[in-house]
Amino acid sequence: MKILLIHCHYRLPGGEDAVFAAERALLEQHGHTVVVYERSNEEAAHGAAKALLPFRAVWNRRAARDVRNIIEQQHIDAVHIHNTLLLLSPAVVRAAKKCGVPVVLTLHNFRLFCPNGILLRDGRVCEDCPHHGLHCALRHRCYRGSRAQTLVVVAAYWLHRVLGTWRGIAITTPTEFDREKLLEFNKIHPTFDENRLVVKPNPVTVPSGPVTPWEERKRQFVFAGRLEELKGLRTVIEAWRILGRDAPLLLVAGDGPLADWAKAQNLPKVQFVGQLPRDALHRLMAESRAVVAASLCYESFALVPAEAHALGTPVLASGIGNVGANEVLSDPEKRKRYDQFGFDGPQMGGGAGGFDFSGFGGMGGFESIFDTFFGGMGGGARRAGPVQGNDLQHRITITFEEAAFGCEKSVDFFRNENCDACGGTGAKPGTQPQTCPTCKGS
């Protein structure tokens, strides 16, 4: 199968770029031919390109033409689109649709309903635009603190909502939490076809091998990601200031607008290691006591916590949205689905944490999407046989200081075991279980 992947990189690398690369590798590993059309917003950082960016962000005719030509000339079977902001514009979605090929769009954030994409304003969750309209963002300058730049994003998403750009395509979102939020917003401002929105967790690539034993791990924590407000860096730095000189070492990996501020705090137990290659970051997380994910917003499938779990490294997370999975794990039915995806998400490497991600077939989840919406174009093999059950779980509450300095807790749990005499059948040795003739076992 020949698949066209489309993606626009932000000026600073982030999780969306990592997911794009991982899904490309996943498709290629399973024998599919991948054609890539990617651009970067860095191209429009200066000169005439910067001056034209407000118009191209709404409708980039050249990008739409490029996509159309690639599909027709290279006989593309299906298109998977990731980010289109700013340089590509949603016009590439319309171009792909007009070519008559199946189109899948992955929503890495809430941009269809929120111009800044993260439902965050002034350090707090904000859902004004999804409930009252995109114009709310103009009042608050929600995109990069600029009313002019916010107007460009509002214009792009308002126009393409009116034109029905996101209708008639399959849309994936990485978590059940995101899906429920998007469906809630879509009822207020219809934008896409609700029956074409599906959950497909992002692939997670980590080294294969055993989990590093706790006693062999270094007394250090890791904060990884863009060094910006929404990731909660200020919260983490202030926490380490409170912990003082006895705190474990905090390694900060990444770059961003808060880097200079964080370094200026000059805390003795905080070190900055810069932007690390993914394999180096994985090694760092695998040898550390925990990963800190203090995001202030919902986050759409935060990649670093997922990678930490796959490496067997605990995560200290804010109890909001997808980061702490608080809204999901507090509901028994949602928790059941969450546990299912924990074992049946995409397979991308060994997953040292013991996860079995093979249940999504050879296309990392796309097989079932194409089967459902486009008549079964996936062609990958499906796993047969029994599925591993859930691990034994016990929830306890500890303080931040206990997490940082370590503590010991006694945990009692119960589990069912097969009876040595009856083997779990309930019948005496040498006999067979019988169904009650009156109630029929009800």
CSV table of N, CA and C in Angstrom, one decimal, residues 319-407:
chain,number,residue,atom,x,y,z
A,319,GLY,N,-2.8,16.0,38.1
A,319,GLY,CA,-4.0,15.2,38.0
A,319,GLY,C,-5.0,15.9,37.1
A,320,ILE,N,-4.7,16.0,35.8
A,320,ILE,CA,-5.6,16.7,34.9
A,320,ILE,C,-5.6,16.1,33.6
A,321,GLY,N,-6.7,15.9,32.9
A,321,GLY,CA,-6.8,15.5,31.5
A,321,GLY,C,-6.0,14.2,31.3
A,322,ASN,N,-5.3,14.1,30.2
A,322,ASN,CA,-4.6,12.9,29.8
A,322,ASN,C,-3.3,12.7,30.6
A,323,VAL,N,-2.7,13.7,31.1
A,323,VAL,CA,-1.4,13.6,31.8
A,323,VAL,C,-1.5,12.7,33.0
A,324,GLY,N,-2.5,12.9,33.9
A,324,GLY,CA,-2.7,12.1,35.1
A,324,GLY,C,-3.8,11.1,34.9
A,325,ALA,N,-4.5,11.2,33.7
A,325,ALA,CA,-5.6,10.3,33.4
A,325,ALA,C,-6.6,10.2,34.5
A,326,ASN,N,-6.7,11.4,35.2
A,326,ASN,CA,-7.6,11.4,36.4
A,326,ASN,C,-9.0,11.2,36.0
A,327,GLU,N,-9.5,11.9,35.0
A,327,GLU,CA,-10.9,11.8,34.6
A,327,GLU,C,-11.2,10.4,34.1
A,328,VAL,N,-10.2,9.7,33.5
A,328,VAL,CA,-10.5,8.4,33.0
A,328,VAL,C,-10.4,7.3,34.1
A,329,LEU,N,-9.4,7.4,34.9
A,329,LEU,CA,-9.2,6.3,35.9
A,329,LEU,C,-10.2,6.4,37.1
A,330,SER,N,-10.9,7.5,37.2
A,330,SER,CA,-11.9,7.6,38.3
A,330,SER,C,-13.2,7.0,37.9
A,331,ASP,N,-13.4,6.7,36.6
A,331,ASP,CA,-14.6,6.1,36.1
A,331,ASP,C,-14.4,4.7,35.7
A,332,PRO,N,-15.1,3.7,36.4
A,332,PRO,CA,-14.8,2.3,36.1
A,332,PRO,C,-14.8,1.9,34.7
A,333,GLU,N,-15.9,2.3,33.9
A,333,GLU,CA,-16.0,2.0,32.5
A,333,GLU,C,-14.9,2.6,31.7
A,334,LYS,N,-14.5,3.8,31.9
A,334,LYS,CA,-13.5,4.5,31.2
A,334,LYS,C,-12.1,3.8,31.5
A,335,ARG,N,-12.0,3.5,32.8
A,335,ARG,CA,-10.7,2.8,33.2
A,335,ARG,C,-10.6,1.5,32.5
A,336,LYS,N,-11.7,0.8,32.3
A,336,LYS,CA,-11.6,-0.5,31.6
A,336,LYS,C,-11.1,-0.3,30.2
A,337,ARG,N,-11.6,0.7,29.5
A,337,ARG,CA,-11.1,1.0,28.1
A,337,ARG,C,-9.7,1.4,28.2
A,338,TYR,N,-9.3,2.2,29.2
A,338,TYR,CA,-7.9,2.7,29.3
A,338,TYR,C,-7.0,1.5,29.5
A,339,ASP,N,-7.4,0.6,30.3
A,339,ASP,CA,-6.6,-0.6,30.6
A,339,ASP,C,-6.4,-1.4,29.3
A,340,GLN,N,-7.5,-1.5,28.5
A,340,GLN,CA,-7.5,-2.2,27.2
A,340,GLN,C,-6.5,-1.6,26.3
A,341,PHE,N,-6.5,-0.3,26.2
A,341,PHE,CA,-5.6,0.3,25.3
A,341,PHE,C,-4.1,0.2,25.8
A,342,GLY,N,-4.0,0.1,27.1
A,342,GLY,CA,-2.7,-0.1,27.7
A,342,GLY,C,-2.0,-1.3,27.2
A,343,PHE,N,-2.8,-2.4,26.9
A,343,PHE,CA,-2.3,-3.6,26.4
A,343,PHE,C,-2.5,-3.8,24.9
A,344,ASP,N,-3.4,-3.0,24.3
A,344,ASP,CA,-3.7,-3.3,22.9
A,344,ASP,C,-3.3,-2.1,22.0
A,345,GLY,N,-2.5,-1.2,22.4
A,345,GLY,CA,-2.1,-0.1,21.6
A,345,GLY,C,-1.1,-0.5,20.5
A,346,PRO,N,-0.5,0.4,19.7
A,346,PRO,CA,0.4,0.1,18.7
A,346,PRO,C,1.7,-0.5,19.2
A,347,GLN,N,2.3,-1.4,18.4
A,347,GLN,CA,3.5,-2.0,18.8
A,347,GLN,C,4.7,-1.3,18.1
A,348,MET,N,5.6,-0.7,18.9
A,348,MET,CA,6.7,0.0,18.4
A,348,MET,C,7.9,-0.3,19.2
A,349,GLY,N,8.5,-1.4,19.0
A,349,GLY,CA,9.7,-1.7,19.8
A,349,GLY,C,9.3,-2.5,21.0
A,350,GLY,N,10.3,-2.9,21.8
A,350,GLY,CA,10.1,-3.8,22.8
A,350,GLY,C,9.2,-3.4,24.0
A,351,GLY,N,9.3,-2.1,24.3
A,351,GLY,CA,8.5,-1.7,25.5
A,351,GLY,C,8.9,-2.4,26.7
A,352,ALA,N,10.0,-1.9,27.3
A,352,ALA,CA,10.5,-2.6,28.5
A,352,ALA,C,9.6,-2.7,29.7
A,353,GLY,N,8.6,-1.9,29.7
A,353,GLY,CA,7.6,-1.9,30.8
A,353,GLY,C,6.7,-3.1,30.8
A,354,GLY,N,6.8,-4.0,29.8
A,354,GLY,CA,6.0,-5.2,29.8
A,354,GLY,C,4.7,-5.0,29.0
A,355,PHE,N,4.5,-3.9,28.3
A,355,PHE,CA,3.3,-3.7,27.5
A,355,PHE,C,3.3,-4.6,26.2
A,356,ASP,N,2.1,-5.1,25.9
A,356,ASP,CA,2.0,-5.9,24.7
A,356,ASP,C,1.2,-5.0,23.7
A,357,PHE,N,1.8,-4.4,22.7
A,357,PHE,CA,1.1,-3.5,21.9
A,357,PHE,C,0.9,-4.0,20.5
A,358,SER,N,0.7,-5.4,20.4
A,358,SER,CA,0.6,-6.0,19.1
A,358,SER,C,-0.8,-6.0,18.5
A,359,GLY,N,-1.8,-5.6,19.3
A,359,GLY,CA,-3.1,-5.8,18.9
A,359,GLY,C,-3.7,-4.9,17.8
A,360,PHE,N,-2.9,-3.9,17.4
A,360,PHE,CA,-3.4,-3.0,16.4
A,360,PHE,C,-2.9,-3.3,15.0
A,361,GLY,N,-2.3,-4.5,14.8
A,361,GLY,CA,-2.0,-4.9,13.4
A,361,GLY,C,-0.8,-4.2,12.8
A,362,GLY,N,-0.6,-4.5,11.5
A,362,GLY,CA,0.5,-4.0,10.8
A,362,GLY,C,0.5,-2.6,10.4
A,363,MET,N,-0.6,-1.9,10.6
A,363,MET,CA,-0.6,-0.5,10.3
A,363,MET,C,-0.7,0.4,11.5
A,364,GLY,N,-0.4,-0.1,12.7
A,364,GLY,CA,-0.5,0.7,13.9
A,364,GLY,C,-1.8,1.3,14.1
A,365,GLY,N,-2.9,0.6,13.8
A,365,GLY,CA,-4.2,1.2,14.1
A,365,GLY,C,-5.0,1.6,12.8
A,366,PHE,N,-4.3,1.8,11.7
A,366,PHE,CA,-4.9,2.3,10.5
A,366,PHE,C,-5.7,1.2,9.8
A,367,GLU,N,-5.3,-0.1,10.0
A,367,GLU,CA,-6.0,-1.2,9.4
A,367,GLU,C,-7.5,-1.2,9.8
A,368,SER,N,-7.8,-1.0,11.1
A,368,SER,CA,-9.2,-1.0,11.5
A,368,SER,C,-9.9,0.2,11.0
A,369,ILE,N,-9.2,1.3,10.9
A,369,ILE,CA,-9.8,2.6,10.4
A,369,ILE,C,-10.2,2.4,8.9
A,370,PHE,N,-9.3,1.9,8.1
A,370,PHE,CA,-9.6,1.7,6.7
A,370,PHE,C,-10.7,0.6,6.5
A,371,ASP,N,-10.7,-0.4,7.4
A,371,ASP,CA,-11.7,-1.4,7.3
A,371,ASP,C,-13.1,-0.8,7.5
A,372,THR,N,-13.2,0.1,8.5
A,372,THR,CA,-14.4,0.7,8.9
A,372,THR,C,-15.0,1.7,7.9
A,373,PHE,N,-14.1,2.6,7.5
A,373,PHE,CA,-14.6,3.7,6.7
A,373,PHE,C,-14.3,3.6,5.2
A,374,PHE,N,-13.3,2.8,4.8
A,374,PHE,CA,-13.0,2.8,3.4
A,374,PHE,C,-12.9,1.4,2.8
A,375,GLY,N,-13.6,0.4,3.3
A,375,GLY,CA,-13.8,-0.9,2.7
A,375,GLY,C,-12.7,-1.8,2.8
A,376,GLY,N,-11.9,-1.7,3.9
A,376,GLY,CA,-10.9,-2.8,4.2
A,376,GLY,C,-9.6,-2.7,3.3
A,377,MET,N,-8.9,-1.6,3.4
A,377,MET,CA,-7.7,-1.4,2.6
A,377,MET,C,-6.4,-1.7,3.4
A,378,GLY,N,-6.6,-2.1,4.7
A,378,GLY,CA,-5.4,-2.3,5.5
A,378,GLY,C,-4.5,-3.4,5.1
A,379,GLY,N,-5.1,-4.6,5.0
A,379,GLY,CA,-4.3,-5.8,4.6
A,379,GLY,C,-3.3,-6.3,5.5
A,380,GLY,N,-3.3,-5.8,6.8
A,380,GLY,CA,-2.3,-6.4,7.7
A,380,GLY,C,-2.9,-7.6,8.4
A,381,ALA,N,-2.0,-8.4,9.1
A,381,ALA,CA,-2.4,-9.6,9.8
A,381,ALA,C,-2.9,-9.2,11.2
A,382,ARG,N,-3.9,-9.9,11.7
A,382,ARG,CA,-4.5,-9.7,13.0
A,382,ARG,C,-4.0,-10.7,14.0
A,383,ARG,N,-3.8,-10.3,15.2
A,383,ARG,CA,-3.3,-11.3,16.2
A,383,ARG,C,-4.5,-12.2,16.6
A,384,ALA,N,-4.1,-13.5,16.8
A,384,ALA,CA,-5.1,-14.5,17.2
A,384,ALA,C,-4.6,-15.0,18.6
A,385,GLY,N,-5.6,-15.6,19.3
A,385,GLY,CA,-5.2,-16.2,20.6
A,385,GLY,C,-5.6,-15.4,21.8
A,386,PRO,N,-5.3,-15.8,22.9
A,386,PRO,CA,-5.7,-15.1,24.2
A,386,PRO,C,-4.9,-13.8,24.3
A,387,VAL,N,-5.5,-12.9,25.1
A,387,VAL,CA,-4.9,-11.6,25.4
A,387,VAL,C,-4.5,-11.6,26.8
A,388,GLN,N,-3.3,-11.0,27.1
A,388,GLN,CA,-2.9,-11.0,28.5
A,388,GLN,C,-3.8,-10.1,29.3
A,389,GLY,N,-4.1,-10.6,30.6
A,389,GLY,CA,-5.0,-9.9,31.5
A,389,GLY,C,-4.3,-8.7,32.1
A,390,ASN,N,-5.0,-7.9,32.9
A,390,ASN,CA,-4.5,-6.8,33.6
A,390,ASN,C,-3.5,-7.2,34.7
A,391,ASP,N,-2.5,-6.3,35.0
A,391,ASP,CA,-1.7,-6.6,36.1
A,391,ASP,C,-2.5,-6.3,37.4
A,392,LEU,N,-2.0,-6.9,38.5
A,392,LEU,CA,-2.6,-6.6,39.8
A,392,LEU,C,-2.3,-5.1,40.1
A,393,GLN,N,-3.3,-4.4,40.6
A,393,GLN,CA,-3.1,-3.0,40.8
A,393,GLN,C,-3.6,-2.6,42.2
A,394,HIS,N,-3.0,-1.7,42.8
A,394,HIS,CA,-3.4,-1.2,44.1
A,394,HIS,C,-3.0,0.3,44.2
A,395,ARG,N,-4.0,1.1,44.5
A,395,ARG,CA,-3.8,2.6,44.5
A,395,ARG,C,-3.5,3.1,45.9
A,396,ILE,N,-2.4,3.8,46.1
A,396,ILE,CA,-2.1,4.4,47.4
A,396,ILE,C,-1.8,5.9,47.1
A,397,THR,N,-1.9,6.7,48.1
A,397,THR,CA,-1.7,8.1,48.1
A,397,THR,C,-0.4,8.4,48.8
A,398,ILE,N,0.5,9.1,48.2
A,398,ILE,CA,1.7,9.6,48.9
A,398,ILE,C,1.9,11.1,48.6
A,399,THR,N,2.6,11.7,49.5
A,399,THR,CA,2.9,13.2,49.3
A,399,THR,C,4.0,13.4,48.3
A,400,PHE,N,4.1,14.6,47.8
A,400,PHE,CA,5.2,14.9,46.9
A,400,PHE,C,6.6,14.7,47.6
A,401,GLU,N,6.7,15.1,48.8
A,401,GLU,CA,8.0,14.9,49.5
A,401,GLU,C,8.3,13.4,49.6
A,402,GLU,N,7.3,12.5,49.9
A,402,GLU,CA,7.6,11.1,49.9
A,402,GLU,C,8.0,10.6,48.5
A,403,ALA,N,7.4,11.1,47.5
A,403,ALA,CA,7.8,10.7,46.1
A,403,ALA,C,9.2,11.2,45.8
A,404,ALA,N,9.6,12.3,46.3
A,404,ALA,CA,10.9,12.9,46.0
A,404,ALA,C,12.0,12.2,46.8
A,405,PHE,N,11.8,12.0,48.1
A,405,PHE,CA,12.8,11.5,49.0
A,405,PHE,C,12.7,10.0,49.2
A,406,GLY,N,11.6,9.4,48.8
A,406,GLY,CA,11.4,7.9,49.0
A,406,GLY,C,10.7,7.6,50.2
A,407,CYS,N,10.0,6.5,50.3
A,407,CYS,CA,9.3,6.1,51.4
A,407,CYS,C,9.0,4.6,51.3
